[in-house]
Coordinates of C-alpha atoms (C1' of nucleotides) in Angstrom, one line a residue:
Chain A
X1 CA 43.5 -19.3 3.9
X2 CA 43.0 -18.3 0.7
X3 CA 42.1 -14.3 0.4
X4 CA 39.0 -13.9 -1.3
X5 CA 39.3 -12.8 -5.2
X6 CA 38.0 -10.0 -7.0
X7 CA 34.3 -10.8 -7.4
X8 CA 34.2 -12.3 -3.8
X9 CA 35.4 -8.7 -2.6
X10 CA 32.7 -6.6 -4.7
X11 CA 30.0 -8.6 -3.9
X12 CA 30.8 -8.4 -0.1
X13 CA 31.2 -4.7 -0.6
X14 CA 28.4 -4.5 -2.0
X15 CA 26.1 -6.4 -0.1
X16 CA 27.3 -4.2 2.9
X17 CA 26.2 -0.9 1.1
X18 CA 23.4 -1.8 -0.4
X19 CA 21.9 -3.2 3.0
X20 CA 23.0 0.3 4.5
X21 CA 22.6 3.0 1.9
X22 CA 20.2 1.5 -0.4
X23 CA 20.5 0.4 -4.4
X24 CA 20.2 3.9 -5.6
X25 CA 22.0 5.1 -2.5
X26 CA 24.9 3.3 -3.3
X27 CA 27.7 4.1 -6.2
X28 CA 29.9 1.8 -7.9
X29 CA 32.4 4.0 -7.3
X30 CA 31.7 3.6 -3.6
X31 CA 31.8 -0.6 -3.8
X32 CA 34.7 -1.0 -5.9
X33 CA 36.8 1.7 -3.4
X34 CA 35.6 -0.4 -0.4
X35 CA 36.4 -3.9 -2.2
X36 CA 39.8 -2.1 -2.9
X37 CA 38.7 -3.5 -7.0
X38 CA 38.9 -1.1 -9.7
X39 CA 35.8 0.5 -11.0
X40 CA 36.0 -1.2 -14.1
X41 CA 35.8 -4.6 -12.1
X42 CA 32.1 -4.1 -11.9
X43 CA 31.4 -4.2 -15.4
X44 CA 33.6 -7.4 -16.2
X45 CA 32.6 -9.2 -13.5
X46 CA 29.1 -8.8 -13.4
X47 CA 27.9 -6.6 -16.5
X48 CA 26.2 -4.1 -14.7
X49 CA 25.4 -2.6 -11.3
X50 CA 21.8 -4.1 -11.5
X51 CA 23.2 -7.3 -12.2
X52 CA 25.3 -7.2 -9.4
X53 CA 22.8 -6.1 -7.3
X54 CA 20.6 -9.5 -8.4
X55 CA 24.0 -11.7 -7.6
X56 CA 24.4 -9.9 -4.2
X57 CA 20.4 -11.0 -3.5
X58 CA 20.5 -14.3 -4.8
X59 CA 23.7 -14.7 -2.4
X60 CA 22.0 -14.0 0.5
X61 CA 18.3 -15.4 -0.4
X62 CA 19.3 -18.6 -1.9
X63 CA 20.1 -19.9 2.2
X64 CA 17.6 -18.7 3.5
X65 CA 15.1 -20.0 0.7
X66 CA 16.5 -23.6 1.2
X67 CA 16.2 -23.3 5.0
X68 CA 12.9 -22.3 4.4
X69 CA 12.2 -25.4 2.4
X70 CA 13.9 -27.7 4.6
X71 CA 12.5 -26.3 7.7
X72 CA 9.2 -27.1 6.1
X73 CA 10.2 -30.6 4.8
X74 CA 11.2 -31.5 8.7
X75 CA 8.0 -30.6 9.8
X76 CA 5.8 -32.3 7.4
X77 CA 7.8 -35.5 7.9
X78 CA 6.6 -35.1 11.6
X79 CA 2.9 -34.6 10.8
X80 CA 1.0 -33.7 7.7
X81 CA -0.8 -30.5 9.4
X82 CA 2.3 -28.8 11.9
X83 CA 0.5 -26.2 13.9
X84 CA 0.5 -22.0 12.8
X85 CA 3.3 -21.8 15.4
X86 CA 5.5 -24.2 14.1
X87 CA 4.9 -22.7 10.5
X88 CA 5.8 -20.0 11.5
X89 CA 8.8 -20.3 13.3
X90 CA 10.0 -22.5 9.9
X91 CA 9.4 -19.8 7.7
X92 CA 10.1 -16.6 9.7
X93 CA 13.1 -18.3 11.1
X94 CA 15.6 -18.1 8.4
X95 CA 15.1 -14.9 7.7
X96 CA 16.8 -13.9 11.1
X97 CA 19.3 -16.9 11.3
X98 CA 21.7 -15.5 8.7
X99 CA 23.6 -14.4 11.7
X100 CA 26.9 -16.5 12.1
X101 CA 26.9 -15.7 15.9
X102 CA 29.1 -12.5 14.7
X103 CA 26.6 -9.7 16.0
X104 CA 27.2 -7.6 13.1
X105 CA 26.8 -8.8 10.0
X106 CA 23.6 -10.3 11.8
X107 CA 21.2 -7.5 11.3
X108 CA 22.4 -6.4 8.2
X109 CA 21.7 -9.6 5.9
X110 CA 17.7 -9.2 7.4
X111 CA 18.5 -5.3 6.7
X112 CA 20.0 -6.1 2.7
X113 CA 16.5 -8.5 2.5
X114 CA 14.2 -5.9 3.5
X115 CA 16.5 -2.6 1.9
X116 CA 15.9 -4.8 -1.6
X117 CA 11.8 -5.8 -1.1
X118 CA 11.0 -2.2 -0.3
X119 CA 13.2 -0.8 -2.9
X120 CA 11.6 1.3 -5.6
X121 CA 13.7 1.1 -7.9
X122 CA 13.2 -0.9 -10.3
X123 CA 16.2 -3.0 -10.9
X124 CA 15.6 -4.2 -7.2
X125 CA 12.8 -6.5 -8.4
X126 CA 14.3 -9.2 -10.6
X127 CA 15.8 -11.7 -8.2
X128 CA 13.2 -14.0 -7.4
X129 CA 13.6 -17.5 -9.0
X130 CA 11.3 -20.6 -9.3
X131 CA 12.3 -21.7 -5.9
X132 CA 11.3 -18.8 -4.2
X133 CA 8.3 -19.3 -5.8
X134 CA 7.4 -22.8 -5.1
X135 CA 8.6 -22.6 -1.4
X136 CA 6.0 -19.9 -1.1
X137 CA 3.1 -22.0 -2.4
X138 CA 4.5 -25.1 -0.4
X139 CA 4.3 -22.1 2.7
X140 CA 0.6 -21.1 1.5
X141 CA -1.0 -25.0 0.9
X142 CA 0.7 -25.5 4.9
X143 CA -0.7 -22.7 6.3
X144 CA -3.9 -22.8 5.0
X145 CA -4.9 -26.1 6.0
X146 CA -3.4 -25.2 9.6
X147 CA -6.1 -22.0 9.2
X148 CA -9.2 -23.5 8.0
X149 CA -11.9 -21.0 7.2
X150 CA -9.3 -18.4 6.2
X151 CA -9.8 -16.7 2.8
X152 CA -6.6 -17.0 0.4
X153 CA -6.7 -13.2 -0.1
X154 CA -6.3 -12.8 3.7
X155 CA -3.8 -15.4 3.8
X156 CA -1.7 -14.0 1.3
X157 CA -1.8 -10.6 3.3
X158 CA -0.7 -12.1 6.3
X159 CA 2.0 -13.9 4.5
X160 CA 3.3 -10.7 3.6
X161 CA 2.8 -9.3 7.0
X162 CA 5.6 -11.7 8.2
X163 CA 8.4 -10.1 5.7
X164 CA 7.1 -6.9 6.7
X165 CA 7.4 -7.7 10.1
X166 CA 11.4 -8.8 9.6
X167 CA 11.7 -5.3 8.0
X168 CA 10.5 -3.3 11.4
X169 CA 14.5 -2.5 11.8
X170 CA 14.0 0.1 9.0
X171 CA 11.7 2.1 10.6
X172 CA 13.6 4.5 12.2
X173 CA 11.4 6.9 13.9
X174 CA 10.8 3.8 16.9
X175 CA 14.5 3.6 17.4
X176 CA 14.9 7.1 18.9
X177 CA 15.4 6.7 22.4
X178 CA 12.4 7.3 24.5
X179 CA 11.5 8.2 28.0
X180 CA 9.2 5.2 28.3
X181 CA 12.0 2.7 27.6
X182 CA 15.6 4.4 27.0
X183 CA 17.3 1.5 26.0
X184 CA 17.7 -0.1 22.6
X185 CA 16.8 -3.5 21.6
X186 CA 19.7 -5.9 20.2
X187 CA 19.2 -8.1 17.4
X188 CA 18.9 -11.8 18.8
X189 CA 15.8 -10.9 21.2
X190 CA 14.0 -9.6 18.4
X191 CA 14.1 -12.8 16.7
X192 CA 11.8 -14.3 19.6
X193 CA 10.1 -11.2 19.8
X194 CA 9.1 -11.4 16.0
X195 CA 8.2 -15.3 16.4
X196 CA 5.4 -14.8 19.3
X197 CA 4.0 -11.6 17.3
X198 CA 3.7 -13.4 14.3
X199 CA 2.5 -16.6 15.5
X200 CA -0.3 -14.5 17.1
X201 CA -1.2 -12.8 14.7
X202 CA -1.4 -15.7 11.7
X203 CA -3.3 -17.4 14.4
X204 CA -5.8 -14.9 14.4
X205 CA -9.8 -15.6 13.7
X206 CA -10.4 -14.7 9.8
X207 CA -11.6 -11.0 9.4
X208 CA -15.3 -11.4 9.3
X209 CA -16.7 -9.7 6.3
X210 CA -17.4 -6.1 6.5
X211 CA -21.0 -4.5 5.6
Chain B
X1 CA -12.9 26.6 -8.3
X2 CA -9.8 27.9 -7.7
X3 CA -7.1 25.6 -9.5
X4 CA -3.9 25.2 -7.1
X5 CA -1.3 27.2 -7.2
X6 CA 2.3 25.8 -8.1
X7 CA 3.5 25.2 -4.6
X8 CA 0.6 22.3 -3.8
X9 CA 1.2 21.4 -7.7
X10 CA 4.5 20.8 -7.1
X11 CA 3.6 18.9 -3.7
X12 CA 1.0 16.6 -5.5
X13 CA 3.1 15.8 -8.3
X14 CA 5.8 15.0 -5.4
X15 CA 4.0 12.9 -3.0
X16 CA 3.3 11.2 -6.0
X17 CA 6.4 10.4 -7.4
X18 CA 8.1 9.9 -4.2
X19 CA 5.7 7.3 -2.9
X20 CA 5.9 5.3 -6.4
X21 CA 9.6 6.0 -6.7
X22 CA 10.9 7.1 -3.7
X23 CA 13.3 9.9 -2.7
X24 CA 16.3 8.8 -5.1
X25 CA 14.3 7.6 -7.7
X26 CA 12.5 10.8 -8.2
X27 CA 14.4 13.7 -10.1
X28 CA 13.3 16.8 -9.3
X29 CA 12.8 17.6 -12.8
X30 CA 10.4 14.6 -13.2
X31 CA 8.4 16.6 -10.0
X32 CA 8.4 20.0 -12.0
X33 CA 7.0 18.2 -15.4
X34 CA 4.6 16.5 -13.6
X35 CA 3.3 19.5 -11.8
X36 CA 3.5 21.7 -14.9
X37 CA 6.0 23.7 -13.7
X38 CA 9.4 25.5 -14.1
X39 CA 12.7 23.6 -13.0
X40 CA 13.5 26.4 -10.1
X41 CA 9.9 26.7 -8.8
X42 CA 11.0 23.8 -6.5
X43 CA 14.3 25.6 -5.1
X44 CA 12.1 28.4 -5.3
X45 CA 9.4 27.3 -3.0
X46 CA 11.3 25.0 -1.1
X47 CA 14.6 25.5 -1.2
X48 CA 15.7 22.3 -2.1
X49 CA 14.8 18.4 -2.9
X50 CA 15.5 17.3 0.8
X51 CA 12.9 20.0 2.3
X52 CA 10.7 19.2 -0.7
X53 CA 10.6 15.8 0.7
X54 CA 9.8 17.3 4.4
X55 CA 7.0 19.4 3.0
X56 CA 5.5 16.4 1.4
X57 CA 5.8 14.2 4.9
X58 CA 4.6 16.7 6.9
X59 CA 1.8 17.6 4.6
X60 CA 0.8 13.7 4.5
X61 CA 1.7 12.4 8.4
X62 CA 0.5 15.9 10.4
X63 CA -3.4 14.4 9.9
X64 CA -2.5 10.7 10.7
X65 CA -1.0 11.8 14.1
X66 CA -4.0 13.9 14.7
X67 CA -6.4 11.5 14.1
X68 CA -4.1 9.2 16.3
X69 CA -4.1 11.6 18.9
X70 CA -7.9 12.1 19.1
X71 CA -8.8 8.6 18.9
X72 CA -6.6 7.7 21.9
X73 CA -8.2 11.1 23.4
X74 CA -11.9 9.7 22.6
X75 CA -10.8 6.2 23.8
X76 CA -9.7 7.4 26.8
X77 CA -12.4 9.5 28.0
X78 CA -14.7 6.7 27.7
X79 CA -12.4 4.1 29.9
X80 CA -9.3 4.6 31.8
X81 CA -8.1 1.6 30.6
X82 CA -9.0 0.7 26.7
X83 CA -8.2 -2.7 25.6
X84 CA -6.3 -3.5 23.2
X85 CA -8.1 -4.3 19.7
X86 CA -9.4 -0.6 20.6
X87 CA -6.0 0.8 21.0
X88 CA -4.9 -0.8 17.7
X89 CA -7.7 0.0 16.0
X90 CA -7.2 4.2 17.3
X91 CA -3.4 3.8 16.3
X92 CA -3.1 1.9 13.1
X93 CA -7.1 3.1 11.6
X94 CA -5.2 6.5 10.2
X95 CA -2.9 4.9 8.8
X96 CA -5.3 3.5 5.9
X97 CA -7.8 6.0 6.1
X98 CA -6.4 8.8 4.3
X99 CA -8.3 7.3 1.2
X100 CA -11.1 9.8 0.0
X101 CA -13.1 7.0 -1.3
X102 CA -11.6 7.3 -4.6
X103 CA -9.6 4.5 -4.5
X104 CA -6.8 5.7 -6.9
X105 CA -4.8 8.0 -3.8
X106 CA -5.5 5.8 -1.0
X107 CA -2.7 3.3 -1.5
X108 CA -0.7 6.0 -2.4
X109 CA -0.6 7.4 1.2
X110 CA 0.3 4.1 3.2
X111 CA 2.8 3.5 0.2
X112 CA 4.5 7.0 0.8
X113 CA 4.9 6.9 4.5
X114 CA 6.6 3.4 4.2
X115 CA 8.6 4.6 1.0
X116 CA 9.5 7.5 3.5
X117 CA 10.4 5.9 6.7
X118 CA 11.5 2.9 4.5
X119 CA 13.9 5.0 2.6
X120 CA 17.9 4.4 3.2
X121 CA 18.6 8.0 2.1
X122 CA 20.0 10.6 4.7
X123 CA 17.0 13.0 3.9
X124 CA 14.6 11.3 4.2
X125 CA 14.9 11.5 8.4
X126 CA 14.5 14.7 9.2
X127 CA 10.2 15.2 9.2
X128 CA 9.3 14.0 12.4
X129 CA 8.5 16.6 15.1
X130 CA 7.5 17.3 18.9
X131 CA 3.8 15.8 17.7
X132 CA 5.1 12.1 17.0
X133 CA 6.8 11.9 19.8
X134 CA 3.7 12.8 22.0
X135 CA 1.7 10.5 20.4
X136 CA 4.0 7.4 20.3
X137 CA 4.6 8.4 24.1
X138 CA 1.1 8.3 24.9
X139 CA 0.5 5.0 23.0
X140 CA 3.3 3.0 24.3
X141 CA 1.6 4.3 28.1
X142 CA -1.9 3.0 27.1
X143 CA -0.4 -0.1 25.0
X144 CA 1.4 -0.8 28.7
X145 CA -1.0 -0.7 31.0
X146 CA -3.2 -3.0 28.3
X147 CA -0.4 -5.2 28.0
X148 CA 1.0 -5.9 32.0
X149 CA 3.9 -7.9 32.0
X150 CA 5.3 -6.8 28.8
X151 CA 8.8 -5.3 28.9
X152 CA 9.1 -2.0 27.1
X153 CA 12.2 -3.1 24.3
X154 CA 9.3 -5.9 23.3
X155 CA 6.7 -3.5 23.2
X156 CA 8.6 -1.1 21.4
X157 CA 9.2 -3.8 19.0
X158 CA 5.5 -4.4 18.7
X159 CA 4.7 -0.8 18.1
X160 CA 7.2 -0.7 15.3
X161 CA 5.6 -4.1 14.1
X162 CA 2.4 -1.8 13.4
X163 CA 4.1 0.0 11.3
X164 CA 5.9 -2.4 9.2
X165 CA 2.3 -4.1 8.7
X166 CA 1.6 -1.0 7.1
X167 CA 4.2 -0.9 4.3
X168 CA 2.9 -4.7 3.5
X169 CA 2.2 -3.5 0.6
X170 CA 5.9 -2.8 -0.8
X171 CA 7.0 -6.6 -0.1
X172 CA 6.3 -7.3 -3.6
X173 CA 6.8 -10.8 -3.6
X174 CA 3.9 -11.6 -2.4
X175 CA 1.9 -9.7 -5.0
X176 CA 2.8 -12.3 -7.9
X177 CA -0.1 -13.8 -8.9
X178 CA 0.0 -17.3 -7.1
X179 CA -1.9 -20.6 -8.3
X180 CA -3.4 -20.7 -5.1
X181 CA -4.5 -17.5 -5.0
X182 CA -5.1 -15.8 -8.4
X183 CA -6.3 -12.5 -7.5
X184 CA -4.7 -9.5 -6.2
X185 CA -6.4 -8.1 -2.8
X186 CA -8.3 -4.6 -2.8
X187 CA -7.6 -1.8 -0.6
X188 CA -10.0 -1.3 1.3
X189 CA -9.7 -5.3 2.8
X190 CA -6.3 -4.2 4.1
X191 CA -7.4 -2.4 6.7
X192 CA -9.9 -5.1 8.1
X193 CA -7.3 -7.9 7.7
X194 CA -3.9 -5.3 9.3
X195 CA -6.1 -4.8 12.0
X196 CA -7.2 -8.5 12.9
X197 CA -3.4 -9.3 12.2
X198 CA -2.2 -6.5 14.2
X199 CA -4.8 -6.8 17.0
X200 CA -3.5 -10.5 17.5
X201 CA 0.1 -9.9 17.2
X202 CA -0.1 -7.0 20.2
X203 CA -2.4 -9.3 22.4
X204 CA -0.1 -12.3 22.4
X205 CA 1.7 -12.7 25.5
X206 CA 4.9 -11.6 26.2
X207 CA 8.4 -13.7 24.9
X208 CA 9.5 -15.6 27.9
X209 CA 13.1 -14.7 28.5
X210 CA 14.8 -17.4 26.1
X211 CA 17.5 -19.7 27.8
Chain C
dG1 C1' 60.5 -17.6 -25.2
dT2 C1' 56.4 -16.6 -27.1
dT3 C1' 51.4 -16.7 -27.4
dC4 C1' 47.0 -16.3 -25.6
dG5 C1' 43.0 -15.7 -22.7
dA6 C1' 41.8 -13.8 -18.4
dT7 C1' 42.0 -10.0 -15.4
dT8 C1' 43.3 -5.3 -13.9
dG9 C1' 44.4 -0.4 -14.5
dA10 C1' 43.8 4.6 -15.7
dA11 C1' 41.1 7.5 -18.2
dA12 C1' 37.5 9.2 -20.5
dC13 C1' 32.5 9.3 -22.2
dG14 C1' 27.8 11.0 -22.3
dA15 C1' 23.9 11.5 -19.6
dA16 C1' 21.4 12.9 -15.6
dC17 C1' 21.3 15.1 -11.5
dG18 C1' 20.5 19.3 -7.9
dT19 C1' 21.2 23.8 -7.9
dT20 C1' 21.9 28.7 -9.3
dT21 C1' 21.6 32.6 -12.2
dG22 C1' 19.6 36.6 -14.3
dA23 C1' 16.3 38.4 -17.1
dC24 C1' 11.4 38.6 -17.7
dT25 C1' 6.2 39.0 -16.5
dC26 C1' 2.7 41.1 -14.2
dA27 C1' -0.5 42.4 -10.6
dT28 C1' -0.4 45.8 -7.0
dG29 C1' 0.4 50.3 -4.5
dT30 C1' 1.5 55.0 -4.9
Chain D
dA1 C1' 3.1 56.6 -15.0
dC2 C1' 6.2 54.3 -12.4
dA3 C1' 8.4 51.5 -8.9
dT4 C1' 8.0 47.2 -6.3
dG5 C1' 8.1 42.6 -5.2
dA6 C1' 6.7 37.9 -5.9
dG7 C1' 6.7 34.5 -9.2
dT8 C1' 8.1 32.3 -13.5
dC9 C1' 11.2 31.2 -17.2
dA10 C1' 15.1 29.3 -20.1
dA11 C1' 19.7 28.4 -19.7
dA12 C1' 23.7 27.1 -17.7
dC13 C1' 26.8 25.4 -13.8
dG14 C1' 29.5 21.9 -11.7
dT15 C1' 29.2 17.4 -9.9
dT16 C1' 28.3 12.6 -9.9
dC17 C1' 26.8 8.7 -12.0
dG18 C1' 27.0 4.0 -14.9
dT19 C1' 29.4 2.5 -18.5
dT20 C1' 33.0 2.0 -22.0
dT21 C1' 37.5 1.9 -23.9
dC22 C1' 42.0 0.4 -24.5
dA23 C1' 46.5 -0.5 -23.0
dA24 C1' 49.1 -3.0 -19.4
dT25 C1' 49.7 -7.1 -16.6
dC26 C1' 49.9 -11.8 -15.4
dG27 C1' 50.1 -16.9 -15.3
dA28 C1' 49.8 -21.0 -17.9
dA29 C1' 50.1 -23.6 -22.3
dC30 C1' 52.8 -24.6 -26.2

DNA sequence: GTTCGATTGAAACGAACGTTTGACTCATGT
DNA sequence: ACATGAGTCAAACGTTCGTTTCAATCGAAC
């Protein structure tokens, strides 16, 4: 086996910090020392930390993206309107699969996804591409004729529910132990768990206007 | 009127910044400018950034929990039992209503408390106190007996899924103006939709145990 | 063997950060 | 009139950061 070369290394390093400590969280210093790279390394390779940070995204999106797309291919070669469950499950699937049965880089590609979204800073905000893009209106045209009678402003809310939904691992103050269940959840249940809450809750009546 | 003093200066111009920057993002110089204040008031009055940060969370989460408190109080005295859109409704309500009307601070809230409990940074985990953990104690018991048959980890999961609704409003992505859906969605539509979205999602029956 | 582009190495740069210091202001109590 | 204490201020401290520089290294082409 070939060992990986220098930009394989930082962007591995990288993707690992940045998932656990954040973009801003997380020095170059502190890649290139767990790459074993030089500091320098950063700056040739990729130009900047920011641009590293948008190689380390596009790395892990790109997959999931195409999954995404060919999920939703699959099922519209099956029948023109798949049900909200099945949408569903196509799109909020790969965003959990990422996991190559290796428990623990498992949660932390879903945690990298989420770490970037909800991100502040502003760097973190300039990896999305056209394909994001159109699999997200091919996502919107499916769901809404599965949800007649929905409004596209609700839609679109709901739509962002779902990524919100894969980010639950960040909030922290539910993972404390507790005395009404001790124990902590593992990562591949929640992927089931996230499919019936969210398939439940697309599937839900339209808000009826208020006032 | 009386205008504030500099410690509340300082802890608007903070919840501020922090909520549109986050922790790391937000020097504490850029607080002190803001607020229209000296450098040290803020080691001063607080001691340092991290308790500056605590201040701010307590100052913006102590009402939410007491508004979740009483509403589950009220809920309760009316049945033993409350269902579950009315146990959503008590739970996740505060967590969009700290808008005065003026509609400039009321995203601001729901976007701090996510930025917060969204926030990789160490210091950023040290606010919560006794009074959460009553309150999520006394929610996941009325969420249970609403929900028979649902193991606690799932539950759990669902309650976190509440909160992740909540900071819906970070995923960015799904804020780009869309060709199928041009405009941008209010505030104050949020709440209706999060809680038809999240009143479906904690209604839907429990995972069956996969394999 | 030499040249050349690509990569790595050690060191330094300037800027920004959180924090600390010590003098100053000023209302209050005596 | 004077002492006191809380609060404010400008200035500096030491550290860490992202980035840059430039020499050293290496393999392949000539």
């Amino acid at each position: 086996m070939a060992l990986p070369d220098t930009r394989t290394k930082i962007l591995d390093a990288a993707e690992h910090l940045f998932a656990e400590h954040g973009y801003r969280g997380t020095s170059v210093r502190a890649v290139t020392d767990l790459a074993g790279a030089n500091l320098a390394a950063v700056g040739y390779h990729f130009g900047s930390k920011a641009e590293l940070l948008a190689a380390v995204a596009r790395r892990v999106i790109e997959p999931i993206t195409a999954a995404q797309s060919a999920g939703l291919d699959e099922l519209l070669a099956r029948t023109p309107d798949p049900p909200v469950a099945e949408l569903v499950e196509a799109f909020a699937g790969p965003l959990f699969d990422e996991m190559p049965a290796g428990s623990e880089s498992g949660a932390r590609t879903s945690q990298l996804i989420v770490t970037i979204l909800s991100d502040p800073a502003e760097e973190a905000r300039s990896w999305t591409g056209p394909d994001e893009d159109t699999v997200r209106e091919r996502y919107l045209a499916a769901f809404a004729r599965a949800l007649p009678g929905l409004a596209p402003q609700e839609l679109l809310f709901r739509m962002r529910g779902i990524f919100a939904v894969t980010a639950v691992d960040r909030v922290e103050v539910y993972h404390r132990p507790s005395p009404a269940c001790p124990t902590v959840t593992a990562g591949e249940e929640a992927r089931h768990w996230a499919i019936t809450f969210l398939t439940a809750a697309m599937s839900a009546p339209p808000t009826r206007a208020p006032r």
